[in-house]
JSON list of C-alpha atoms in Angstrom, two decimals:
[
{"chain": "W", "resi": 1, "resn": "MET", "atom": "CA", "xyz": [10.50, 45.68, 18.51]},
{"chain": "W", "resi": 2, "resn": "ARG", "atom": "CA", "xyz": [12.07, 48.61, 20.48]},
{"chain": "W", "resi": 3, "resn": "VAL", "atom": "CA", "xyz": [10.59, 50.43, 23.29]},
{"chain": "W", "resi": 4, "resn": "LYS", "atom": "CA", "xyz": [11.20, 53.90, 23.83]},
{"chain": "W", "resi": 5, "resn": "CYS", "atom": "CA", "xyz": [9.72, 55.75, 26.99]},
{"chain": "W", "resi": 6, "resn": "VAL", "atom": "CA", "xyz": [8.52, 59.06, 26.86]},
{"chain": "W", "resi": 7, "resn": "THR", "atom": "CA", "xyz": [9.59, 59.59, 30.71]},
{"chain": "W", "resi": 8, "resn": "ALA", "atom": "CA", "xyz": [12.23, 59.48, 32.80]},
{"chain": "W", "resi": 9, "resn": "ASP", "atom": "CA", "xyz": [10.74, 56.32, 34.91]},
{"chain": "W", "resi": 10, "resn": "CYS", "atom": "CA", "xyz": [9.04, 54.93, 32.15]},
{"chain": "W", "resi": 11, "resn": "THR", "atom": "CA", "xyz": [5.29, 55.68, 33.64]},
{"chain": "W", "resi": 12, "resn": "GLY", "atom": "CA", "xyz": [2.23, 57.50, 32.26]},
{"chain": "W", "resi": 13, "resn": "GLY", "atom": "CA", "xyz": [2.22, 55.86, 28.66]},
{"chain": "W", "resi": 14, "resn": "GLY", "atom": "CA", "xyz": [2.83, 57.07, 25.63]},
{"chain": "W", "resi": 15, "resn": "HIS", "atom": "CA", "xyz": [5.72, 55.19, 25.17]},
{"chain": "W", "resi": 16, "resn": "VAL", "atom": "CA", "xyz": [6.95, 54.77, 21.43]},
{"chain": "W", "resi": 17, "resn": "PHE", "atom": "CA", "xyz": [7.02, 51.23, 19.61]},
{"chain": "W", "resi": 18, "resn": "ARG", "atom": "CA", "xyz": [9.67, 50.45, 16.89]},
{"chain": "W", "resi": 19, "resn": "THR", "atom": "CA", "xyz": [10.05, 47.33, 14.80]},
{"chain": "W", "resi": 20, "resn": "ILE", "atom": "CA", "xyz": [13.57, 46.41, 14.61]},
{"chain": "W", "resi": 21, "resn": "HIS", "atom": "CA", "xyz": [13.41, 43.05, 12.35]},
{"chain": "W", "resi": 22, "resn": "ALA", "atom": "CA", "xyz": [9.91, 42.63, 10.34]},
{"chain": "W", "resi": 23, "resn": "SER", "atom": "CA", "xyz": [10.57, 38.89, 8.94]},
{"chain": "W", "resi": 24, "resn": "ALA", "atom": "CA", "xyz": [8.31, 35.29, 8.16]},
{"chain": "W", "resi": 25, "resn": "ASP", "atom": "CA", "xyz": [11.63, 33.85, 9.96]},
{"chain": "W", "resi": 26, "resn": "SER", "atom": "CA", "xyz": [11.60, 33.36, 13.54]},
{"chain": "W", "resi": 27, "resn": "VAL", "atom": "CA", "xyz": [13.93, 36.05, 14.64]},
{"chain": "W", "resi": 28, "resn": "GLY", "atom": "CA", "xyz": [14.67, 38.12, 17.80]},
{"chain": "W", "resi": 29, "resn": "GLY", "atom": "CA", "xyz": [16.15, 35.05, 19.69]},
{"chain": "W", "resi": 30, "resn": "HIS", "atom": "CA", "xyz": [18.44, 35.77, 22.60]},
{"chain": "W", "resi": 31, "resn": "VAL", "atom": "CA", "xyz": [18.74, 39.64, 21.97]},
{"chain": "W", "resi": 32, "resn": "ASP", "atom": "CA", "xyz": [21.08, 41.92, 23.75]},
{"chain": "W", "resi": 33, "resn": "PHE", "atom": "CA", "xyz": [22.01, 45.58, 22.75]},
{"chain": "W", "resi": 34, "resn": "ALA", "atom": "CA", "xyz": [23.85, 47.75, 23.35]},
{"chain": "W", "resi": 35, "resn": "PHE", "atom": "CA", "xyz": [24.54, 52.22, 22.64]},
{"chain": "W", "resi": 36, "resn": "GLY", "atom": "CA", "xyz": [27.61, 53.43, 20.45]},
{"chain": "W", "resi": 37, "resn": "PRO", "atom": "CA", "xyz": [29.45, 56.23, 21.32]},
{"chain": "W", "resi": 38, "resn": "ASP", "atom": "CA", "xyz": [26.85, 58.41, 18.94]},
{"chain": "W", "resi": 39, "resn": "ASN", "atom": "CA", "xyz": [23.68, 57.05, 20.73]},
{"chain": "W", "resi": 40, "resn": "ARG", "atom": "CA", "xyz": [22.67, 55.00, 18.06]},
{"chain": "W", "resi": 41, "resn": "PRO", "atom": "CA", "xyz": [21.45, 51.51, 18.96]},
{"chain": "W", "resi": 42, "resn": "ALA", "atom": "CA", "xyz": [23.03, 48.28, 18.01]},
{"chain": "W", "resi": 43, "resn": "PHE", "atom": "CA", "xyz": [20.70, 44.95, 18.25]},
{"chain": "W", "resi": 44, "resn": "VAL", "atom": "CA", "xyz": [22.46, 41.32, 18.20]},
{"chain": "W", "resi": 45, "resn": "TYR", "atom": "CA", "xyz": [20.04, 38.19, 17.91]},
{"chain": "W", "resi": 46, "resn": "GLN", "atom": "CA", "xyz": [19.38, 35.16, 16.73]},
{"chain": "W", "resi": 47, "resn": "ASP", "atom": "CA", "xyz": [17.52, 33.94, 13.03]},
{"chain": "W", "resi": 48, "resn": "PHE", "atom": "CA", "xyz": [16.11, 30.56, 14.49]},
{"chain": "W", "resi": 49, "resn": "THR", "atom": "CA", "xyz": [14.82, 30.06, 11.24]},
{"chain": "W", "resi": 50, "resn": "ASN", "atom": "CA", "xyz": [18.37, 29.36, 10.09]},
{"chain": "W", "resi": 51, "resn": "GLY", "atom": "CA", "xyz": [20.41, 29.18, 13.23]},
{"chain": "W", "resi": 52, "resn": "ALA", "atom": "CA", "xyz": [22.29, 32.51, 12.02]},
{"chain": "W", "resi": 53, "resn": "LEU", "atom": "CA", "xyz": [23.38, 35.84, 14.28]},
{"chain": "W", "resi": 54, "resn": "MET", "atom": "CA", "xyz": [22.05, 39.10, 13.13]},
{"chain": "W", "resi": 55, "resn": "LEU", "atom": "CA", "xyz": [23.02, 42.15, 13.64]},
{"chain": "W", "resi": 56, "resn": "ALA", "atom": "CA", "xyz": [20.79, 45.38, 13.90]},
{"chain": "W", "resi": 57, "resn": "ARG", "atom": "CA", "xyz": [22.43, 48.96, 13.52]},
{"chain": "W", "resi": 58, "resn": "CYS", "atom": "CA", "xyz": [19.76, 52.07, 13.53]},
{"chain": "W", "resi": 59, "resn": "ALA", "atom": "CA", "xyz": [20.76, 54.82, 11.32]},
{"chain": "W", "resi": 60, "resn": "GLY", "atom": "CA", "xyz": [19.54, 57.46, 13.57]},
{"chain": "W", "resi": 61, "resn": "THR", "atom": "CA", "xyz": [18.91, 57.90, 17.56]},
{"chain": "W", "resi": 62, "resn": "ALA", "atom": "CA", "xyz": [15.48, 57.66, 16.46]},
{"chain": "W", "resi": 63, "resn": "CYS", "atom": "CA", "xyz": [15.80, 54.05, 14.96]},
{"chain": "W", "resi": 64, "resn": "ASN", "atom": "CA", "xyz": [13.07, 55.19, 11.93]},
{"chain": "W", "resi": 65, "resn": "SER", "atom": "CA", "xyz": [15.27, 53.10, 9.94]},
{"chain": "W", "resi": 66, "resn": "VAL", "atom": "CA", "xyz": [17.40, 49.73, 10.74]},
{"chain": "W", "resi": 67, "resn": "ASP", "atom": "CA", "xyz": [20.77, 48.34, 8.58]},
{"chain": "W", "resi": 68, "resn": "ILE", "atom": "CA", "xyz": [20.46, 44.58, 9.26]},
{"chain": "W", "resi": 69, "resn": "ASP", "atom": "CA", "xyz": [23.45, 42.35, 8.47]},
{"chain": "W", "resi": 70, "resn": "THR", "atom": "CA", "xyz": [24.10, 38.27, 9.16]},
{"chain": "W", "resi": 71, "resn": "VAL", "atom": "CA", "xyz": [27.52, 38.21, 11.54]},
{"chain": "W", "resi": 72, "resn": "ALA", "atom": "CA", "xyz": [29.63, 35.66, 10.54]},
{"chain": "W", "resi": 73, "resn": "ALA", "atom": "CA", "xyz": [29.84, 32.23, 11.76]},
{"chain": "W", "resi": 74, "resn": "ALA", "atom": "CA", "xyz": [32.45, 29.33, 12.78]},
{"chain": "W", "resi": 75, "resn": "ALA", "atom": "CA", "xyz": [33.52, 27.22, 9.00]},
{"chain": "W", "resi": 76, "resn": "GLY", "atom": "CA", "xyz": [30.90, 24.60, 9.11]},
{"chain": "W", "resi": 77, "resn": "ALA", "atom": "CA", "xyz": [28.56, 26.43, 11.81]},
{"chain": "W", "resi": 78, "resn": "THR", "atom": "CA", "xyz": [25.13, 25.80, 11.71]},
{"chain": "W", "resi": 79, "resn": "ASN", "atom": "CA", "xyz": [24.13, 27.46, 15.04]},
{"chain": "W", "resi": 80, "resn": "ASP", "atom": "CA", "xyz": [24.98, 30.90, 16.25]},
{"chain": "W", "resi": 81, "resn": "GLU", "atom": "CA", "xyz": [23.47, 32.24, 19.45]},
{"chain": "W", "resi": 82, "resn": "TYR", "atom": "CA", "xyz": [23.77, 34.00, 22.39]},
{"chain": "W", "resi": 83, "resn": "GLY", "atom": "CA", "xyz": [25.03, 37.53, 20.91]},
{"chain": "W", "resi": 84, "resn": "SER", "atom": "CA", "xyz": [26.52, 40.46, 23.27]},
{"chain": "W", "resi": 85, "resn": "ALA", "atom": "CA", "xyz": [26.73, 43.49, 21.69]},
{"chain": "W", "resi": 86, "resn": "VAL", "atom": "CA", "xyz": [29.36, 46.18, 23.51]},
{"chain": "W", "resi": 87, "resn": "PHE", "atom": "CA", "xyz": [31.26, 49.53, 22.33]},
{"chain": "W", "resi": 88, "resn": "ARG", "atom": "CA", "xyz": [35.06, 50.73, 23.02]},
{"chain": "W", "resi": 89, "resn": "ALA", "atom": "CA", "xyz": [34.20, 54.31, 23.91]},
{"chain": "W", "resi": 90, "resn": "GLN", "atom": "CA", "xyz": [36.05, 55.31, 20.96]},
{"chain": "W", "resi": 91, "resn": "GLY", "atom": "CA", "xyz": [34.65, 52.93, 18.23]},
{"chain": "W", "resi": 92, "resn": "ASP", "atom": "CA", "xyz": [31.81, 53.48, 16.45]},
{"chain": "W", "resi": 93, "resn": "ASP", "atom": "CA", "xyz": [31.60, 49.99, 15.67]},
{"chain": "W", "resi": 94, "resn": "PRO", "atom": "CA", "xyz": [30.11, 46.82, 17.69]},
{"chain": "W", "resi": 95, "resn": "LEU", "atom": "CA", "xyz": [32.17, 44.22, 19.23]},
{"chain": "W", "resi": 96, "resn": "ILE", "atom": "CA", "xyz": [30.28, 40.90, 19.36]},
{"chain": "W", "resi": 97, "resn": "GLY", "atom": "CA", "xyz": [30.45, 37.51, 21.60]},
{"chain": "W", "resi": 98, "resn": "SER", "atom": "CA", "xyz": [28.44, 34.39, 20.30]},
{"chain": "W", "resi": 99, "resn": "ARG", "atom": "CA", "xyz": [28.13, 30.73, 21.09]},
{"chain": "W", "resi": 100, "resn": "TRP", "atom": "CA", "xyz": [28.88, 28.77, 17.42]},
{"chain": "W", "resi": 101, "resn": "SER", "atom": "CA", "xyz": [27.68, 25.11, 17.30]},
{"chain": "W", "resi": 102, "resn": "ASN", "atom": "CA", "xyz": [27.68, 22.82, 14.12]},
{"chain": "W", "resi": 103, "resn": "THR", "atom": "CA", "xyz": [25.86, 19.33, 13.11]},
{"chain": "W", "resi": 104, "resn": "ALA", "atom": "CA", "xyz": [29.40, 17.14, 14.10]},
{"chain": "W", "resi": 105, "resn": "GLY", "atom": "CA", "xyz": [28.91, 18.43, 17.96]},
{"chain": "W", "resi": 106, "resn": "ASP", "atom": "CA", "xyz": [31.82, 20.97, 17.88]},
{"chain": "W", "resi": 107, "resn": "SER", "atom": "CA", "xyz": [30.72, 24.34, 19.70]},
{"chain": "W", "resi": 108, "resn": "GLY", "atom": "CA", "xyz": [32.44, 27.24, 20.76]},
{"chain": "W", "resi": 109, "resn": "VAL", "atom": "CA", "xyz": [32.79, 30.83, 21.83]},
{"chain": "W", "resi": 110, "resn": "ALA", "atom": "CA", "xyz": [33.31, 33.62, 18.85]},
{"chain": "W", "resi": 111, "resn": "PHE", "atom": "CA", "xyz": [34.59, 37.25, 18.82]},
{"chain": "W", "resi": 112, "resn": "HIS", "atom": "CA", "xyz": [33.75, 39.46, 16.13]},
{"chain": "W", "resi": 113, "resn": "ASP", "atom": "CA", "xyz": [35.18, 42.93, 16.13]},
{"chain": "W", "resi": 114, "resn": "CYS", "atom": "CA", "xyz": [32.75, 44.84, 13.40]},
{"chain": "W", "resi": 115, "resn": "SER", "atom": "CA", "xyz": [35.31, 47.86, 12.91]},
{"chain": "W", "resi": 116, "resn": "ILE", "atom": "CA", "xyz": [36.72, 44.86, 10.58]},
{"chain": "W", "resi": 117, "resn": "GLU", "atom": "CA", "xyz": [34.68, 45.47, 6.77]},
{"chain": "W", "resi": 118, "resn": "PRO", "atom": "CA", "xyz": [32.33, 43.62, 6.36]},
{"chain": "W", "resi": 119, "resn": "CYS", "atom": "CA", "xyz": [31.50, 42.77, 9.98]},
{"chain": "W", "resi": 120, "resn": "ALA", "atom": "CA", "xyz": [30.71, 38.96, 8.62]},
{"chain": "W", "resi": 121, "resn": "ASP", "atom": "CA", "xyz": [34.48, 38.83, 7.70]},
{"chain": "W", "resi": 122, "resn": "SER", "atom": "CA", "xyz": [35.05, 40.04, 11.58]},
{"chain": "W", "resi": 123, "resn": "GLN", "atom": "CA", "xyz": [35.21, 36.36, 13.66]},
{"chain": "W", "resi": 124, "resn": "GLU", "atom": "CA", "xyz": [37.76, 35.11, 15.69]},
{"chain": "W", "resi": 125, "resn": "LEU", "atom": "CA", "xyz": [37.67, 31.73, 18.03]},
{"chain": "W", "resi": 126, "resn": "VAL", "atom": "CA", "xyz": [37.77, 32.49, 21.60]},
{"chain": "W", "resi": 127, "resn": "TYR", "atom": "CA", "xyz": [37.62, 28.73, 22.83]},
{"chain": "W", "resi": 128, "resn": "TYR", "atom": "CA", "xyz": [36.07, 25.89, 20.74]},
{"chain": "W", "resi": 129, "resn": "GLN", "atom": "CA", "xyz": [35.99, 21.74, 21.11]},
{"chain": "W", "resi": 130, "resn": "ILE", "atom": "CA", "xyz": [35.83, 19.62, 18.84]},
{"chain": "W", "resi": 131, "resn": "GLY", "atom": "CA", "xyz": [33.18, 16.92, 19.58]},
{"chain": "W", "resi": 132, "resn": "ASN", "atom": "CA", "xyz": [32.35, 18.23, 22.66]},
{"chain": "W", "resi": 133, "resn": "PRO", "atom": "CA", "xyz": [29.42, 21.27, 23.41]},
{"chain": "W", "resi": 134, "resn": "VAL", "atom": "CA", "xyz": [30.51, 24.19, 25.19]},
{"chain": "W", "resi": 135, "resn": "GLY", "atom": "CA", "xyz": [29.62, 27.70, 25.28]},
{"chain": "W", "resi": 136, "resn": "LEU", "atom": "CA", "xyz": [26.28, 28.02, 26.37]},
{"chain": "W", "resi": 137, "resn": "GLY", "atom": "CA", "xyz": [24.30, 31.11, 27.76]},
{"chain": "W", "resi": 138, "resn": "SER", "atom": "CA", "xyz": [27.96, 32.53, 26.71]},
{"chain": "W", "resi": 139, "resn": "SER", "atom": "CA", "xyz": [28.01, 36.81, 27.67]},
{"chain": "W", "resi": 140, "resn": "MET", "atom": "CA", "xyz": [30.84, 39.61, 26.89]},
{"chain": "W", "resi": 141, "resn": "ALA", "atom": "CA", "xyz": [31.94, 42.90, 28.56]},
{"chain": "W", "resi": 142, "resn": "LEU", "atom": "CA", "xyz": [35.17, 45.14, 28.33]},
{"chain": "W", "resi": 143, "resn": "GLY", "atom": "CA", "xyz": [38.29, 44.99, 30.79]},
{"chain": "W", "resi": 144, "resn": "LEU", "atom": "CA", "xyz": [39.69, 48.16, 31.50]},
{"chain": "W", "resi": 145, "resn": "ASP", "atom": "CA", "xyz": [42.06, 47.23, 28.88]},
{"chain": "W", "resi": 146, "resn": "ASP", "atom": "CA", "xyz": [39.12, 46.85, 26.40]},
{"chain": "W", "resi": 147, "resn": "SER", "atom": "CA", "xyz": [40.36, 43.25, 26.01]},
{"chain": "W", "resi": 148, "resn": "PRO", "atom": "CA", "xyz": [36.92, 41.40, 25.89]},
{"chain": "W", "resi": 149, "resn": "VAL", "atom": "CA", "xyz": [36.32, 38.68, 29.09]},
{"chain": "W", "resi": 150, "resn": "PHE", "atom": "CA", "xyz": [33.25, 36.10, 28.45]},
{"chain": "W", "resi": 151, "resn": "SER", "atom": "CA", "xyz": [31.23, 33.97, 30.79]},
{"chain": "W", "resi": 152, "resn": "TYR", "atom": "CA", "xyz": [29.21, 30.34, 29.78]},
{"chain": "W", "resi": 153, "resn": "VAL", "atom": "CA", "xyz": [28.25, 27.32, 30.56]},
{"chain": "W", "resi": 154, "resn": "ASP", "atom": "CA", "xyz": [30.62, 24.15, 29.67]},
{"chain": "W", "resi": 155, "resn": "GLN", "atom": "CA", "xyz": [28.28, 21.45, 28.56]},
{"chain": "W", "resi": 156, "resn": "THR", "atom": "CA", "xyz": [31.16, 18.71, 28.15]},
{"chain": "W", "resi": 157, "resn": "ASN", "atom": "CA", "xyz": [32.76, 18.99, 32.12]},
{"chain": "W", "resi": 158, "resn": "ILE", "atom": "CA", "xyz": [29.37, 20.10, 33.35]},
{"chain": "W", "resi": 159, "resn": "GLU", "atom": "CA", "xyz": [31.13, 24.00, 35.00]},
{"chain": "W", "resi": 160, "resn": "LEU", "atom": "CA", "xyz": [30.59, 27.01, 34.54]},
{"chain": "W", "resi": 161, "resn": "ARG", "atom": "CA", "xyz": [34.00, 28.92, 32.69]},
{"chain": "W", "resi": 162, "resn": "PHE", "atom": "CA", "xyz": [35.66, 32.44, 32.13]},
{"chain": "W", "resi": 163, "resn": "ALA", "atom": "CA", "xyz": [37.86, 33.59, 29.37]},
{"chain": "W", "resi": 164, "resn": "ARG", "atom": "CA", "xyz": [39.50, 36.59, 28.96]},
{"chain": "W", "resi": 165, "resn": "CYS", "atom": "CA", "xyz": [41.12, 37.50, 25.77]},
{"chain": "W", "resi": 166, "resn": "VAL", "atom": "CA", "xyz": [44.69, 39.15, 26.31]},
{"chain": "W", "resi": 167, "resn": "GLU", "atom": "CA", "xyz": [45.09, 41.01, 23.37]},
{"chain": "W", "resi": 168, "resn": "VAL", "atom": "CA", "xyz": [42.20, 43.64, 22.33]},
{"chain": "W", "resi": 169, "resn": "ASP", "atom": "CA", "xyz": [41.48, 41.91, 19.03]},
{"chain": "W", "resi": 170, "resn": "CYS", "atom": "CA", "xyz": [41.00, 38.35, 21.18]},
{"chain": "W", "resi": 171, "resn": "SER", "atom": "CA", "xyz": [44.23, 37.13, 18.81]},
{"chain": "W", "resi": 172, "resn": "GLY", "atom": "CA", "xyz": [46.82, 35.12, 20.35]},
{"chain": "W", "resi": 173, "resn": "PHE", "atom": "CA", "xyz": [46.53, 33.50, 24.10]},
{"chain": "W", "resi": 174, "resn": "ARG", "atom": "CA", "xyz": [43.21, 33.42, 25.87]},
{"chain": "W", "resi": 175, "resn": "HIS", "atom": "CA", "xyz": [43.30, 33.04, 29.62]},
{"chain": "W", "resi": 176, "resn": "LEU", "atom": "CA", "xyz": [40.69, 30.26, 31.08]},
{"chain": "W", "resi": 177, "resn": "GLU", "atom": "CA", "xyz": [39.29, 29.56, 34.57]},
{"chain": "W", "resi": 178, "resn": "MET", "atom": "CA", "xyz": [36.78, 27.65, 36.23]},
{"chain": "W", "resi": 179, "resn": "LEU", "atom": "CA", "xyz": [34.42, 29.03, 38.75]},
{"chain": "W", "resi": 180, "resn": "ASP", "atom": "CA", "xyz": [31.82, 26.31, 39.31]},
{"chain": "W", "resi": 181, "resn": "ASP", "atom": "CA", "xyz": [31.76, 22.94, 38.78]},
{"chain": "W", "resi": 182, "resn": "GLY", "atom": "CA", "xyz": [28.35, 21.93, 40.62]},
{"chain": "W", "resi": 183, "resn": "ASP", "atom": "CA", "xyz": [24.55, 21.10, 39.97]},
{"chain": "W", "resi": 184, "resn": "PHE", "atom": "CA", "xyz": [23.86, 22.57, 36.27]},
{"chain": "W", "resi": 185, "resn": "THR", "atom": "CA", "xyz": [21.15, 21.12, 34.20]},
{"chain": "W", "resi": 186, "resn": "LEU", "atom": "CA", "xyz": [21.89, 21.00, 31.01]},
{"chain": "W", "resi": 187, "resn": "GLU", "atom": "CA", "xyz": [19.70, 22.75, 28.72]},
{"chain": "W", "resi": 188, "resn": "PHE", "atom": "CA", "xyz": [18.03, 24.58, 31.74]},
{"chain": "W", "resi": 189, "resn": "ASP", "atom": "CA", "xyz": [20.96, 26.35, 33.11]},
{"chain": "W", "resi": 190, "resn": "ASP", "atom": "CA", "xyz": [21.52, 28.23, 30.51]},
{"chain": "W", "resi": 191, "resn": "ASN", "atom": "CA", "xyz": [21.98, 31.77, 30.98]},
{"chain": "W", "resi": 192, "resn": "THR", "atom": "CA", "xyz": [25.25, 33.84, 32.49]},
{"chain": "W", "resi": 193, "resn": "SER", "atom": "CA", "xyz": [25.68, 37.83, 32.52]},
{"chain": "W", "resi": 194, "resn": "ILE", "atom": "CA", "xyz": [29.05, 39.24, 32.79]},
{"chain": "W", "resi": 195, "resn": "GLY", "atom": "CA", "xyz": [29.95, 42.41, 33.72]},
{"chain": "W", "resi": 196, "resn": "VAL", "atom": "CA", "xyz": [33.22, 44.60, 35.04]},
{"chain": "W", "resi": 197, "resn": "ARG", "atom": "CA", "xyz": [33.75, 46.70, 38.01]},
{"chain": "W", "resi": 198, "resn": "LEU", "atom": "CA", "xyz": [35.19, 49.86, 37.71]},
{"chain": "W", "resi": 199, "resn": "ASP", "atom": "CA", "xyz": [38.60, 48.56, 39.41]},
{"chain": "W", "resi": 200, "resn": "GLY", "atom": "CA", "xyz": [38.26, 45.78, 37.03]},
{"chain": "W", "resi": 201, "resn": "ARG", "atom": "CA", "xyz": [37.18, 42.82, 38.40]},
{"chain": "W", "resi": 202, "resn": "PRO", "atom": "CA", "xyz": [34.45, 40.94, 36.31]},
{"chain": "W", "resi": 203, "resn": "VAL", "atom": "CA", "xyz": [31.06, 39.73, 37.97]},
{"chain": "W", "resi": 204, "resn": "ILE", "atom": "CA", "xyz": [29.10, 36.67, 36.62]},
{"chain": "W", "resi": 205, "resn": "ALA", "atom": "CA", "xyz": [25.38, 36.24, 37.46]},
{"chain": "W", "resi": 206, "resn": "TYR", "atom": "CA", "xyz": [24.54, 32.60, 36.39]},
{"chain": "W", "resi": 207, "resn": "GLN", "atom": "CA", "xyz": [21.22, 30.53, 36.61]},
{"chain": "W", "resi": 208, "resn": "LYS", "atom": "CA", "xyz": [21.72, 26.96, 38.43]},
{"chain": "W", "resi": 209, "resn": "THR", "atom": "CA", "xyz": [19.82, 23.76, 39.80]},
{"chain": "W", "resi": 210, "resn": "LEU", "atom": "CA", "xyz": [20.11, 23.82, 43.50]},
{"chain": "W", "resi": 211, "resn": "ALA", "atom": "CA", "xyz": [20.90, 20.54, 45.37]},
{"chain": "W", "resi": 212, "resn": "THR", "atom": "CA", "xyz": [17.08, 20.17, 46.52]},
{"chain": "W", "resi": 213, "resn": "LEU", "atom": "CA", "xyz": [14.59, 17.82, 46.43]},
{"chain": "W", "resi": 214, "resn": "PRO", "atom": "CA", "xyz": [11.84, 18.49, 44.27]},
{"chain": "W", "resi": 215, "resn": "ALA", "atom": "CA", "xyz": [15.00, 19.99, 42.59]},
{"chain": "W", "resi": 216, "resn": "GLN", "atom": "CA", "xyz": [14.89, 24.45, 41.63]},
{"chain": "W", "resi": 217, "resn": "THR", "atom": "CA", "xyz": [17.05, 26.58, 40.37]},
{"chain": "W", "resi": 218, "resn": "GLY", "atom": "CA", "xyz": [18.75, 29.74, 41.92]},
{"chain": "W", "resi": 219, "resn": "LEU", "atom": "CA", "xyz": [20.32, 32.79, 40.60]},
{"chain": "W", "resi": 220, "resn": "TYR", "atom": "CA", "xyz": [24.15, 32.71, 41.99]},
{"chain": "W", "resi": 221, "resn": "VAL", "atom": "CA", "xyz": [26.65, 35.70, 41.38]},
{"chain": "W", "resi": 222, "resn": "ALA", "atom": "CA", "xyz": [30.79, 35.04, 40.84]},
{"chain": "W", "resi": 223, "resn": "GLU", "atom": "CA", "xyz": [32.34, 38.06, 42.19]},
{"chain": "W", "resi": 224, "resn": "CYS", "atom": "CA", "xyz": [36.11, 37.75, 40.98]},
{"chain": "W", "resi": 225, "resn": "ALA", "atom": "CA", "xyz": [39.19, 38.45, 42.79]},
{"chain": "W", "resi": 226, "resn": "ASP", "atom": "CA", "xyz": [41.26, 39.97, 40.26]},
{"chain": "W", "resi": 227, "resn": "PHE", "atom": "CA", "xyz": [40.79, 41.07, 36.25]},
{"chain": "W", "resi": 228, "resn": "GLN", "atom": "CA", "xyz": [41.72, 37.12, 35.82]},
{"chain": "W", "resi": 229, "resn": "CYS", "atom": "CA", "xyz": [39.52, 35.55, 37.41]},
{"chain": "W", "resi": 230, "resn": "ALA", "atom": "CA", "xyz": [42.14, 33.30, 39.15]},
{"chain": "W", "resi": 231, "resn": "ASP", "atom": "CA", "xyz": [40.20, 33.16, 42.27]},
{"chain": "W", "resi": 232, "resn": "VAL", "atom": "CA", "xyz": [36.08, 34.24, 43.25]},
{"chain": "W", "resi": 233, "resn": "HIS", "atom": "CA", "xyz": [34.29, 35.51, 46.13]}
]
């Protein structure tokens, strides 16, 4: 479902509602969206029924018609979720980050450059572990140099992590940092969101359990001291 406000402050009613993907399956999980340079929205979300990551791109700015594709997952993956969509200033095709897993217990964080045709062939692994779960609540943004940056929870080591691709296509070396290693409750503290300041420093908002009885959750922010996030405030 897409909602278009008819006033700048979204008050007064009369808003326009559009269905993006109608399906007999359970679709729309962990949805994220972004506007391309041409002002056409792109939505990335999970099809809960088959575990696939989906990309819906509006054919026009009014979103009267939509093109829907399945985004590639890692070989053997049975679940692809926590999609994030961003655009480069000069690119009309979305960049997508996601978290994949399979029945063997392998999982990881993936990057998709949908300027590669088709988008189903666009996948690069950013980080993965064999037999151990990682990537919960993954989120992606672009650094000032157009290199993708990621935040996620490592369920194996119970910690918040940051990853940065050194190359803009996420090939080659990736820079990884552990940011917070305390008081996470698996399958509950599953939300992270990353953004980049105008000076290039990533900022990560995330949920984790507070050290209270009874246990409660809180919203935290980690602000990186530099673009590589080697230290946080």
